[in-house]
Short mmCIF file of C-alpha atoms in Angstrom, two decimals:
data_model
loop_
_atom_site.label_atom_id
_atom_site.label_comp_id
_atom_site.label_asym_id
_atom_site.label_seq_id
_atom_site.Cartn_x
_atom_site.Cartn_y
_atom_site.Cartn_z
CA MET A 1023 -55.05 -88.29 -37.02
CA SER A 1024 -57.72 -87.57 -39.58
CA GLY A 1025 -55.75 -86.64 -42.67
CA PRO A 1026 -52.65 -84.48 -43.24
CA LEU A 1027 -52.39 -81.13 -41.53
CA PHE A 1028 -51.29 -79.36 -44.68
CA ALA A 1029 -51.57 -80.26 -48.33
CA ALA A 1030 -48.37 -81.89 -49.52
CA ALA A 1031 -48.59 -80.06 -52.82
CA ARG A 1032 -47.85 -76.78 -51.12
CA GLY A 1033 -44.40 -78.05 -50.26
CA ALA A 1034 -42.22 -77.50 -47.22
CA SER A 1035 -42.36 -73.71 -47.47
CA ALA A 1036 -46.11 -73.77 -46.76
CA ARG A 1037 -45.40 -75.05 -43.26
CA TRP A 1038 -43.33 -71.99 -42.48
CA TRP A 1039 -45.98 -69.65 -43.87
CA ALA A 1040 -48.47 -71.50 -41.71
CA LEU A 1041 -46.16 -71.07 -38.72
CA ALA A 1042 -46.19 -67.33 -39.39
CA ILE A 1043 -50.00 -67.30 -39.19
CA LEU A 1044 -50.02 -69.43 -36.05
CA ALA A 1045 -47.31 -67.31 -34.41
CA LEU A 1046 -49.29 -64.17 -35.28
CA THR A 1047 -52.24 -65.73 -33.48
CA GLU A 1048 -50.15 -66.35 -30.38
CA LEU A 1049 -48.82 -62.79 -30.57
CA VAL A 1050 -52.34 -61.34 -30.53
CA VAL A 1051 -53.47 -63.56 -27.67
CA VAL A 1052 -50.50 -62.66 -25.46
CA LEU A 1053 -50.39 -59.06 -26.62
CA ASP A 1054 -53.99 -58.53 -25.51
CA ALA A 1055 -53.06 -59.38 -21.94
CA THR A 1056 -51.04 -56.15 -21.80
CA ILE A 1057 -52.02 -53.86 -24.71
CA ILE A 1058 -54.73 -52.21 -22.63
CA THR A 1059 -52.33 -51.62 -19.72
CA ILE A 1060 -50.82 -48.36 -20.94
CA ALA A 1061 -54.29 -47.14 -21.92
CA LEU A 1062 -55.79 -47.84 -18.48
CA PRO A 1063 -55.32 -44.31 -17.08
CA GLN A 1064 -57.12 -42.87 -20.14
CA ALA A 1065 -59.85 -45.54 -20.09
CA GLN A 1066 -60.32 -45.03 -16.34
CA ASN A 1067 -60.96 -41.32 -16.82
CA ASP A 1068 -63.18 -41.85 -19.87
CA LEU A 1069 -65.43 -44.54 -18.35
CA GLY A 1070 -65.19 -43.55 -14.68
CA LEU A 1071 -63.55 -46.81 -13.59
CA SER A 1072 -62.70 -47.34 -9.95
CA ASP A 1073 -59.22 -48.61 -9.05
CA SER A 1074 -60.69 -52.08 -8.46
CA GLN A 1075 -62.42 -52.04 -11.85
CA ARG A 1076 -59.17 -50.89 -13.46
CA GLN A 1077 -57.41 -54.01 -12.23
CA TRP A 1078 -60.25 -56.22 -13.47
CA VAL A 1079 -59.87 -54.92 -17.03
CA VAL A 1080 -56.61 -56.88 -17.06
CA THR A 1081 -57.68 -59.71 -14.74
CA ALA A 1082 -60.96 -60.53 -16.54
CA TYR A 1083 -59.09 -61.38 -19.73
CA ALA A 1084 -56.30 -63.36 -18.10
CA LEU A 1085 -58.63 -65.25 -15.76
CA ALA A 1086 -61.18 -66.23 -18.42
CA PHE A 1087 -58.38 -67.23 -20.75
CA GLY A 1088 -56.43 -69.24 -18.22
CA SER A 1089 -59.35 -71.04 -16.62
CA LEU A 1090 -61.00 -72.08 -19.91
CA LEU A 1091 -57.86 -73.07 -21.80
CA LEU A 1092 -58.01 -76.73 -20.81
CA LEU A 1093 -61.54 -77.01 -22.14
CA GLY A 1094 -60.47 -75.12 -25.26
CA GLY A 1095 -57.64 -77.59 -25.80
CA ARG A 1096 -60.01 -80.54 -25.55
CA ILE A 1097 -62.47 -78.92 -27.95
CA ALA A 1098 -59.64 -78.33 -30.44
CA ASP A 1099 -58.50 -81.96 -30.18
CA TYR A 1100 -62.00 -83.40 -30.55
CA TRP A 1101 -63.87 -80.89 -32.72
CA GLY A 1102 -60.99 -80.09 -35.05
CA ARG A 1103 -58.04 -77.73 -34.62
CA LYS A 1104 -58.62 -75.65 -37.72
CA ARG A 1105 -62.32 -75.31 -36.91
CA ALA A 1106 -61.54 -74.25 -33.34
CA PHE A 1107 -58.94 -71.81 -34.67
CA MET A 1108 -61.37 -70.16 -37.10
CA VAL A 1109 -64.28 -69.95 -34.63
CA GLY A 1110 -61.94 -68.62 -31.95
CA MET A 1111 -60.73 -65.94 -34.35
CA VAL A 1112 -64.25 -64.78 -35.19
CA GLY A 1113 -65.35 -64.67 -31.54
CA PHE A 1114 -62.17 -62.91 -30.46
CA GLY A 1115 -62.70 -60.25 -33.11
CA ALA A 1116 -66.33 -59.71 -32.12
CA ALA A 1117 -65.43 -59.35 -28.43
CA SER A 1118 -62.63 -56.91 -29.33
CA ALA A 1119 -65.10 -54.75 -31.23
CA TRP A 1120 -67.52 -54.85 -28.27
CA GLY A 1121 -64.80 -53.77 -25.84
CA GLY A 1122 -63.56 -51.03 -28.14
CA LEU A 1123 -67.07 -49.55 -28.32
CA ALA A 1124 -67.92 -50.05 -24.61
CA ASP A 1125 -69.84 -47.24 -22.88
CA SER A 1126 -69.18 -48.29 -19.28
CA GLY A 1127 -66.56 -49.94 -17.13
CA ALA A 1128 -68.76 -52.99 -16.52
CA GLU A 1129 -69.28 -53.44 -20.27
CA LEU A 1130 -65.52 -53.19 -20.91
CA ILE A 1131 -64.77 -55.80 -18.24
CA MET A 1132 -67.40 -58.18 -19.64
CA ALA A 1133 -66.03 -57.76 -23.17
CA ARG A 1134 -62.54 -58.54 -21.90
CA GLY A 1135 -63.84 -61.71 -20.30
CA VAL A 1136 -65.45 -62.81 -23.57
CA GLN A 1137 -62.20 -62.02 -25.37
CA GLY A 1138 -60.38 -64.32 -22.98
CA ALA A 1139 -62.94 -67.10 -23.47
CA PHE A 1140 -62.51 -67.13 -27.25
CA ALA A 1141 -58.74 -66.80 -26.90
CA ALA A 1142 -58.92 -69.99 -24.83
CA LEU A 1143 -60.31 -71.76 -27.89
CA LEU A 1144 -57.91 -70.12 -30.33
CA ALA A 1145 -54.55 -70.44 -28.59
CA PRO A 1146 -54.37 -74.21 -27.90
CA ALA A 1147 -55.56 -74.95 -31.43
CA ALA A 1148 -52.70 -72.86 -32.84
CA LEU A 1149 -50.00 -74.38 -30.64
CA ALA A 1150 -51.32 -77.91 -31.22
CA MET A 1151 -51.02 -77.39 -34.97
CA VAL A 1152 -47.40 -76.29 -34.55
CA THR A 1153 -46.79 -79.43 -32.47
CA VAL A 1154 -48.18 -81.70 -35.15
CA LEU A 1155 -46.69 -79.76 -38.06
CA PHE A 1156 -43.06 -79.73 -36.87
CA GLN A 1157 -42.20 -83.16 -35.55
CA HIS A 1158 -38.45 -83.64 -35.87
CA GLY A 1159 -35.17 -82.45 -34.36
CA ARG A 1160 -33.62 -79.09 -35.17
CA GLU A 1161 -36.51 -77.98 -37.39
CA ARG A 1162 -38.87 -78.45 -34.46
CA ASN A 1163 -36.42 -76.63 -32.18
CA LEU A 1164 -36.42 -73.67 -34.56
CA ALA A 1165 -40.21 -73.63 -34.93
CA PHE A 1166 -40.71 -73.65 -31.17
CA ALA A 1167 -38.00 -71.01 -30.72
CA ILE A 1168 -39.89 -68.73 -33.12
CA PHE A 1169 -43.26 -69.48 -31.56
CA GLY A 1170 -41.95 -69.18 -28.00
CA THR A 1171 -40.15 -65.91 -28.70
CA VAL A 1172 -43.25 -64.41 -30.27
CA ALA A 1173 -45.30 -65.54 -27.28
CA GLY A 1174 -42.75 -64.24 -24.81
CA THR A 1175 -42.28 -60.84 -26.43
CA GLY A 1176 -46.00 -60.33 -27.02
CA ALA A 1177 -46.52 -58.88 -23.56
CA ALA A 1178 -43.89 -56.18 -24.09
CA LEU A 1179 -44.99 -55.52 -27.66
CA GLY A 1180 -48.49 -55.03 -26.30
CA LEU A 1181 -47.22 -52.25 -24.06
CA PHE A 1182 -45.52 -50.55 -27.02
CA LEU A 1183 -48.47 -50.87 -29.38
CA GLY A 1184 -50.82 -49.74 -26.63
CA GLY A 1185 -48.68 -46.65 -26.15
CA VAL A 1186 -48.70 -45.80 -29.85
CA LEU A 1187 -52.46 -46.22 -30.18
CA THR A 1188 -53.27 -44.34 -26.97
CA GLU A 1189 -50.99 -41.46 -27.93
CA PHE A 1190 -52.20 -40.96 -31.50
CA ALA A 1191 -55.74 -42.35 -31.43
CA SER A 1192 -57.60 -43.51 -28.30
CA TRP A 1193 -57.54 -46.28 -25.73
CA ARG A 1194 -60.40 -47.85 -27.72
CA TRP A 1195 -58.03 -48.68 -30.57
CA CYS A 1196 -56.08 -50.93 -28.23
CA LEU A 1197 -59.01 -53.32 -28.72
CA LEU A 1198 -60.20 -52.35 -32.19
CA VAL A 1199 -56.73 -52.98 -33.65
CA ASN A 1200 -57.38 -56.70 -33.16
CA LEU A 1201 -59.79 -56.66 -36.07
CA GLY A 1202 -56.87 -56.29 -38.48
CA PHE A 1203 -55.02 -59.22 -36.93
CA VAL A 1204 -58.20 -61.30 -37.01
CA ALA A 1205 -58.68 -60.61 -40.72
CA VAL A 1206 -55.13 -61.76 -41.49
CA GLY A 1207 -55.56 -64.84 -39.31
CA LEU A 1208 -58.83 -65.83 -40.95
CA ILE A 1209 -57.54 -65.41 -44.49
CA GLY A 1210 -54.23 -67.14 -43.73
CA GLY A 1211 -55.98 -69.92 -41.83
CA ALA A 1212 -58.43 -70.58 -44.65
CA LEU A 1213 -55.63 -70.78 -47.23
CA LEU A 1214 -52.88 -72.60 -45.32
CA LEU A 1215 -54.30 -74.73 -42.53
CA ARG A 1216 -55.81 -78.17 -42.92
CA GLU A 1217 -58.01 -79.92 -40.40
CA SER A 1218 -56.66 -82.32 -37.80
CA ARG A 1219 -58.36 -83.94 -34.83
CA THR A 1220 -58.02 -86.96 -32.61
CA ASP A 1221 -59.80 -90.17 -33.51
CA GLY A 1222 -61.81 -92.43 -31.19
CA GLU A 1223 -64.34 -91.64 -28.50
CA HIS A 1224 -64.81 -87.96 -27.74
CA ARG A 1225 -66.19 -87.16 -24.31
CA TYR A 1226 -65.95 -83.85 -22.47
CA ASP A 1227 -65.14 -83.70 -18.77
CA LEU A 1228 -67.86 -81.28 -17.67
CA ALA A 1229 -67.30 -81.87 -13.95
CA GLY A 1230 -63.60 -81.20 -14.36
CA THR A 1231 -64.31 -78.05 -16.39
CA LEU A 1232 -66.69 -76.72 -13.73
CA THR A 1233 -64.39 -77.40 -10.78
CA VAL A 1234 -61.21 -75.99 -12.37
CA THR A 1235 -62.95 -72.87 -13.71
CA LEU A 1236 -64.72 -72.07 -10.42
CA GLY A 1237 -61.63 -73.04 -8.42
CA LEU A 1238 -59.28 -70.75 -10.31
CA GLY A 1239 -61.86 -67.96 -10.30
CA SER A 1240 -62.34 -68.23 -6.52
CA LEU A 1241 -58.60 -68.32 -5.93
CA VAL A 1242 -57.85 -65.23 -8.00
CA TYR A 1243 -60.84 -63.34 -6.56
CA GLY A 1244 -59.70 -64.23 -3.05
CA PHE A 1245 -56.27 -62.73 -3.77
CA THR A 1246 -57.87 -59.53 -5.06
CA LEU A 1247 -59.81 -59.23 -1.79
CA ALA A 1248 -56.61 -59.52 0.23
CA GLU A 1249 -56.04 -55.77 -0.16
CA HIS A 1250 -58.69 -55.44 2.58
CA GLY A 1251 -56.77 -57.83 4.83
CA TRP A 1252 -55.47 -61.39 4.56
CA GLY A 1253 -57.52 -62.41 7.59
CA SER A 1254 -60.88 -61.09 6.43
CA ALA A 1255 -63.69 -63.62 6.14
CA ASP A 1256 -64.19 -62.96 2.41
CA THR A 1257 -60.51 -63.38 1.61
CA VAL A 1258 -60.09 -66.58 3.58
CA GLY A 1259 -63.40 -67.95 2.35
CA PHE A 1260 -62.72 -67.48 -1.37
CA LEU A 1261 -59.11 -68.71 -1.06
CA ALA A 1262 -60.25 -71.81 0.83
CA LEU A 1263 -63.06 -72.46 -1.65
CA GLY A 1264 -60.63 -72.14 -4.55
CA ILE A 1265 -58.19 -74.61 -3.01
CA LEU A 1266 -60.95 -77.11 -2.23
CA LEU A 1267 -62.31 -76.93 -5.78
CA LEU A 1268 -58.83 -77.41 -7.28
CA VAL A 1269 -58.25 -80.42 -5.01
CA ALA A 1270 -61.60 -81.78 -6.23
CA PHE A 1271 -60.45 -81.18 -9.80
CA ALA A 1272 -57.24 -83.13 -9.22
CA TRP A 1273 -59.26 -86.00 -7.67
CA LEU A 1274 -61.61 -86.07 -10.66
CA GLN A 1275 -58.71 -86.08 -13.12
CA ALA A 1276 -57.02 -89.02 -11.40
CA ARG A 1277 -60.20 -91.11 -11.49
CA GLY A 1278 -61.95 -90.00 -14.67
CA THR A 1279 -62.05 -92.04 -17.88
CA ALA A 1280 -61.87 -88.92 -20.09
CA PRO A 1281 -60.11 -86.31 -17.91
CA LEU A 1282 -59.85 -82.70 -18.97
CA LEU A 1283 -56.17 -82.74 -17.98
CA PRO A 1284 -54.74 -86.28 -17.96
CA PRO A 1285 -52.39 -86.60 -14.97
CA ARG A 1286 -49.63 -88.03 -17.20
CA VAL A 1287 -49.43 -84.65 -18.97
CA VAL A 1288 -48.32 -82.82 -15.83
CA LEU A 1289 -46.74 -85.51 -13.63
CA ASP A 1290 -43.62 -85.90 -15.75
CA ALA A 1291 -40.93 -84.05 -13.76
CA VAL A 1292 -39.47 -82.04 -16.64
CA ARG A 1293 -42.85 -81.13 -18.09
CA GLY A 1294 -44.27 -80.27 -14.68
CA GLY A 1295 -41.25 -78.09 -13.96
CA ALA A 1296 -41.76 -76.26 -17.25
CA PHE A 1297 -45.39 -75.59 -16.35
CA LEU A 1298 -44.47 -74.19 -12.93
CA ILE A 1299 -41.75 -71.96 -14.36
CA GLN A 1300 -44.17 -70.72 -17.02
CA ALA A 1301 -46.56 -69.69 -14.24
CA VAL A 1302 -43.84 -67.59 -12.61
CA VAL A 1303 -42.99 -65.97 -15.96
CA GLY A 1304 -46.68 -65.10 -16.42
CA ALA A 1305 -46.84 -63.56 -12.96
CA VAL A 1306 -43.84 -61.34 -13.71
CA LEU A 1307 -44.74 -60.29 -17.26
CA ILE A 1308 -48.45 -59.68 -16.64
CA GLY A 1309 -48.41 -58.87 -12.94
CA SER A 1310 -45.33 -56.85 -12.11
CA MET A 1311 -44.57 -55.19 -15.45
CA LEU A 1312 -47.87 -53.33 -15.13
CA TYR A 1313 -46.26 -51.38 -12.30
CA LEU A 1314 -43.22 -50.49 -14.37
CA THR A 1315 -45.63 -48.92 -16.87
CA PHE A 1316 -47.29 -46.96 -14.05
CA HIS A 1317 -43.84 -45.79 -12.92
CA PHE A 1318 -43.06 -44.49 -16.39
CA GLN A 1319 -46.29 -42.52 -16.68
CA LEU A 1320 -47.20 -41.52 -13.14
CA VAL A 1321 -43.73 -40.87 -11.68
CA MET A 1322 -41.44 -40.18 -14.63
CA GLY A 1323 -44.14 -38.28 -16.54
CA MET A 1324 -43.77 -40.17 -19.82
CA SER A 1325 -46.49 -40.02 -22.44
CA PRO A 1326 -48.14 -43.31 -23.42
CA LEU A 1327 -46.01 -43.48 -26.58
CA VAL A 1328 -42.72 -42.85 -24.78
CA SER A 1329 -43.76 -45.31 -22.07
CA GLY A 1330 -44.35 -47.96 -24.73
CA LEU A 1331 -40.96 -47.26 -26.30
CA ALA A 1332 -39.31 -47.48 -22.89
CA ASN A 1333 -40.76 -50.96 -22.42
CA LEU A 1334 -39.64 -52.02 -25.89
CA THR A 1335 -36.01 -52.24 -24.76
CA MET A 1336 -36.64 -55.61 -23.14
CA THR A 1337 -38.33 -56.93 -26.28
CA ALA A 1338 -35.45 -55.79 -28.47
CA VAL A 1339 -32.95 -57.59 -26.23
CA VAL A 1340 -35.03 -60.78 -26.36
CA MET A 1341 -35.22 -60.70 -30.14
CA VAL A 1342 -31.50 -60.02 -30.59
CA SER A 1343 -30.60 -62.77 -28.11
CA THR A 1344 -32.89 -65.45 -29.53
CA PRO A 1345 -30.69 -66.69 -32.44
CA PHE A 1346 -27.73 -67.12 -30.08
CA VAL A 1347 -29.88 -68.83 -27.45
CA THR A 1348 -31.29 -71.20 -30.07
CA ARG A 1349 -27.76 -72.28 -31.03
CA ALA A 1350 -26.92 -72.70 -27.34
CA LEU A 1351 -29.99 -74.91 -26.89
CA ASN A 1352 -28.87 -77.18 -29.73
CA ALA A 1353 -25.34 -77.35 -28.31
CA PHE A 1354 -25.95 -77.65 -24.56
CA GLY A 1355 -29.56 -78.65 -24.07
CA PRO A 1356 -32.25 -76.84 -22.08
CA ARG A 1357 -31.08 -77.28 -18.48
CA PRO A 1358 -28.34 -74.59 -18.38
CA LEU A 1359 -30.65 -72.10 -20.09
CA MET A 1360 -33.56 -72.84 -17.78
CA ILE A 1361 -31.36 -72.27 -14.72
CA ALA A 1362 -29.59 -69.15 -15.96
CA GLY A 1363 -32.73 -67.52 -17.39
CA PRO A 1364 -34.71 -66.92 -14.20
CA LEU A 1365 -31.51 -66.07 -12.31
CA LEU A 1366 -30.64 -63.27 -14.74
CA SER A 1367 -34.25 -62.11 -14.70
CA ALA A 1368 -34.19 -61.98 -10.90
CA MET A 1369 -31.06 -59.80 -11.02
CA GLY A 1370 -32.86 -57.38 -13.34
CA LEU A 1371 -35.90 -57.22 -11.07
CA PHE A 1372 -33.77 -56.67 -7.96
CA TYR A 1373 -32.02 -53.82 -9.79
CA LEU A 1374 -35.42 -52.18 -10.29
CA THR A 1375 -35.97 -52.02 -6.52
CA GLY A 1376 -33.59 -49.04 -6.51
CA ILE A 1377 -35.99 -46.73 -8.36
CA THR A 1378 -36.52 -43.24 -6.90
CA PRO A 1379 -38.96 -40.43 -7.77
CA ASP A 1380 -36.22 -38.40 -9.50
CA GLY A 1381 -34.25 -41.28 -11.02
CA SER A 1382 -33.34 -41.51 -14.71
CA TYR A 1383 -34.32 -44.14 -17.24
CA ALA A 1384 -30.71 -44.75 -18.30
CA GLY A 1385 -29.45 -45.22 -14.76
CA GLN A 1386 -32.32 -46.97 -12.97
CA ILE A 1387 -34.30 -48.80 -15.67
CA LEU A 1388 -32.25 -49.60 -18.77
CA PRO A 1389 -29.72 -52.02 -17.19
CA ALA A 1390 -32.56 -53.92 -15.52
CA LEU A 1391 -34.48 -54.31 -18.78
CA GLY A 1392 -31.32 -55.57 -20.46
CA LEU A 1393 -30.86 -58.27 -17.83
CA LEU A 1394 -34.54 -59.16 -18.00
CA GLY A 1395 -34.41 -59.43 -21.78
CA ILE A 1396 -31.45 -61.80 -21.76
CA GLY A 1397 -32.87 -63.88 -18.94
CA LEU A 1398 -36.28 -64.20 -20.55
CA SER A 1399 -34.81 -65.20 -23.92
CA PHE A 1400 -33.05 -68.07 -22.11
CA LEU A 1401 -36.50 -69.19 -20.95
CA PHE A 1402 -38.66 -68.50 -24.00
CA VAL A 1403 -36.60 -70.57 -26.44
CA PRO A 1404 -36.72 -73.96 -24.63
CA LEU A 1405 -39.79 -73.58 -22.41
CA GLN A 1406 -42.66 -74.58 -24.67
CA ASN A 1407 -40.54 -77.23 -26.34
CA LEU A 1408 -39.90 -78.88 -22.97
CA ALA A 1409 -43.56 -78.63 -22.00
CA LEU A 1410 -44.68 -80.41 -25.18
CA SER A 1411 -41.91 -82.92 -25.80
CA GLY A 1412 -43.09 -86.51 -25.59
CA ILE A 1413 -46.77 -85.59 -25.86
CA ALA A 1414 -48.89 -87.95 -27.96
CA PRO A 1415 -50.61 -86.28 -30.94
CA GLU A 1416 -54.06 -86.94 -29.50
CA GLU A 1417 -53.15 -84.86 -26.45
CA ALA A 1418 -51.39 -82.02 -28.27
CA GLY A 1419 -54.32 -79.66 -27.74
CA VAL A 1420 -54.71 -80.21 -24.02
CA ALA A 1421 -50.95 -80.04 -23.41
CA SER A 1422 -50.76 -76.82 -25.43
CA ALA A 1423 -53.65 -75.47 -23.37
CA ALA A 1424 -51.88 -76.37 -20.13
CA ILE A 1425 -48.73 -74.42 -20.98
CA ASN A 1426 -50.78 -71.39 -22.03
CA SER A 1427 -53.04 -71.72 -19.00
CA THR A 1428 -50.19 -71.71 -16.52
CA PHE A 1429 -48.85 -68.45 -18.02
CA HIS A 1430 -52.16 -66.59 -17.76
CA ILE A 1431 -53.28 -68.04 -14.43
CA GLY A 1432 -49.85 -67.16 -13.10
CA GLY A 1433 -50.43 -63.65 -14.45
CA SER A 1434 -53.86 -63.39 -12.81
CA ILE A 1435 -52.60 -64.54 -9.43
CA GLY A 1436 -49.44 -62.48 -9.76
CA LEU A 1437 -51.38 -59.31 -10.55
CA ALA A 1438 -53.70 -59.86 -7.58
CA VAL A 1439 -50.85 -60.58 -5.14
CA PHE A 1440 -48.63 -57.78 -6.43
CA THR A 1441 -51.52 -55.33 -6.11
CA VAL A 1442 -51.81 -56.20 -2.41
CA ILE A 1443 -48.03 -55.86 -1.96
CA TYR A 1444 -48.09 -52.49 -3.71
CA ASP A 1445 -50.98 -51.16 -1.63
CA GLN A 1446 -49.38 -52.19 1.66
CA ALA A 1447 -45.97 -50.71 0.78
CA ALA A 1448 -47.39 -47.48 -0.65
CA ALA A 1449 -49.62 -46.91 2.38
CA ARG A 1450 -46.54 -46.45 4.60
CA GLU A 1451 -45.39 -43.32 2.73
CA THR A 1452 -46.66 -39.75 3.04
CA THR A 1453 -45.85 -38.11 -0.31
CA GLN A 1454 -47.49 -39.44 -3.47
CA ALA A 1455 -44.30 -39.84 -5.54
CA THR A 1456 -42.51 -41.69 -2.73
CA ALA A 1457 -45.56 -43.87 -2.12
CA PHE A 1458 -45.61 -44.82 -5.80
CA THR A 1459 -41.93 -45.75 -5.98
CA GLU A 1460 -41.92 -47.63 -2.67
CA GLY A 1461 -44.95 -49.61 -3.79
CA TYR A 1462 -43.41 -50.40 -7.17
CA ALA A 1463 -40.09 -51.37 -5.58
CA ALA A 1464 -41.88 -53.81 -3.27
CA VAL A 1465 -43.54 -55.41 -6.31
CA PHE A 1466 -40.20 -55.78 -8.10
CA LEU A 1467 -38.63 -57.31 -4.99
CA ALA A 1468 -41.42 -59.90 -4.78
CA SER A 1469 -41.06 -60.60 -8.51
CA GLY A 1470 -37.33 -61.16 -8.15
CA ILE A 1471 -37.92 -63.60 -5.31
CA ALA A 1472 -40.45 -65.43 -7.52
CA MET A 1473 -37.78 -65.75 -10.22
CA LEU A 1474 -35.36 -67.22 -7.69
CA VAL A 1475 -38.03 -69.82 -6.93
CA ALA A 1476 -38.15 -70.54 -10.67
CA THR A 1477 -34.37 -71.04 -10.63
CA ALA A 1478 -34.74 -73.58 -7.82
CA LEU A 1479 -37.47 -75.37 -9.77
CA ALA A 1480 -35.22 -75.56 -12.82
CA ILE A 1481 -32.34 -76.98 -10.79
CA ALA A 1482 -34.60 -79.60 -9.20
CA LEU A 1483 -36.79 -80.63 -12.13
CA ILE A 1484 -35.27 -79.72 -15.51
CA ARG A 1485 -32.82 -82.60 -15.93
CA PRO A 1486 -32.87 -83.90 -19.52
CA ARG A 1487 -29.58 -84.53 -21.39
CA PRO A 1488 -29.24 -82.88 -24.83
CA SER A 1489 -29.32 -86.31 -26.48
CA ASP A 1490 -32.50 -87.20 -24.61
CA VAL A 1491 -34.21 -84.02 -25.83
CA GLN A 1492 -33.19 -84.69 -29.43
CA GLN A 1493 -34.50 -88.24 -29.21
CA GLU A 1494 -37.79 -87.03 -27.80
CA LEU A 1495 -38.12 -84.43 -30.51
CA THR A 1496 -37.69 -87.00 -33.25
CA THR A 1497 -40.17 -89.44 -31.76
CA VAL A 1498 -42.92 -87.20 -30.49
CA THR A 1499 -45.49 -88.61 -32.85
CA GLY A 1500 -43.97 -92.05 -33.03
#
């Protein structure tokens, strides 16, 4: 490591101020996956977006972000984490301004893609700095609990903030608001963060970058085409191409001397399980919660502001639960939390399948959001800690990128698959309101099943003892 991450003269409190800046960064990155969601009906009318283009306003960001994160993590490790953080901030702000001033749907989608690309540089640099900054025991647990909770609640906070801005300003401010966050991040980063990077030979895996980016892009695009039929030539062709490219990526990583994603990062059972569960969480929070927002506005007739407030219930439950879950993690270890979390979340999603066109928020929605909030807090607190425990400092950036990537790629695939499920279920109904609710209910059912799969993954793969986790946390950097 080339020098200390933070100046010792600033004292221990500086690390926590730095954590606040880094957590704010993660909040903005996750928040931007959903902040535009509530504004989509307004943006669609303003720019004349088709339904397919409307979906790609969300997908372009998540796909660019998820597919480029591994490269962004390597750049942060090699080039310097603070430098990557600052450049990512500037680019993210510029892309946000472009999107907020867009004159067409195509321009908005391109700006969202550029946003995602710079977020892919910014996010792994931030998480890697947290990994290096907090290296021991309970302090590290607390830092990751804060960071993970901010990351996990960012999606719901994005819905709320998007509702406020759409109601009182315009959908454009859902992007322009990022300029304020960027200013705080740049000033805080300049004052508090110190450079860190890995030593030794720095080589970029360009073949790996190309195959994983094109593979993920082909896979997600293939899923979006499935609304025209799973057996169509385009759907099958893009899905097959995506799988082949990802297999080629895995082959290159196993044989390369400087792999983009070293196999040892993901082949550990606990860490690999955390990555897979994170992908499911991304699918649910980015993919299916979009349809809950549509239900609020298109069926229940809520304004964007009220819709955002309605979504905020889940976030409030997560935030209230987090201190208790953190104490439970220290007492019992991550395994019970990782099993109970997706199970409770699945119960909440299954409850949502009972929505009707004339149902009430208190009776049909509120209990489900409470269960989801508790279940997700059980996941957010230990998840990133598990995914990064035991990682060598020189691989902190790429491991941080992997955990972020799985969330957003899961969200991209989830959104594409849930859109197909919605279209097929809604097409069977005759009245518009019934078609909406039947389509949304089918999405929530599929999401609940996905969470049950996450429960099975936790039972099979998340098997550390509390003492093992504590030992790992105190020896991460040796």
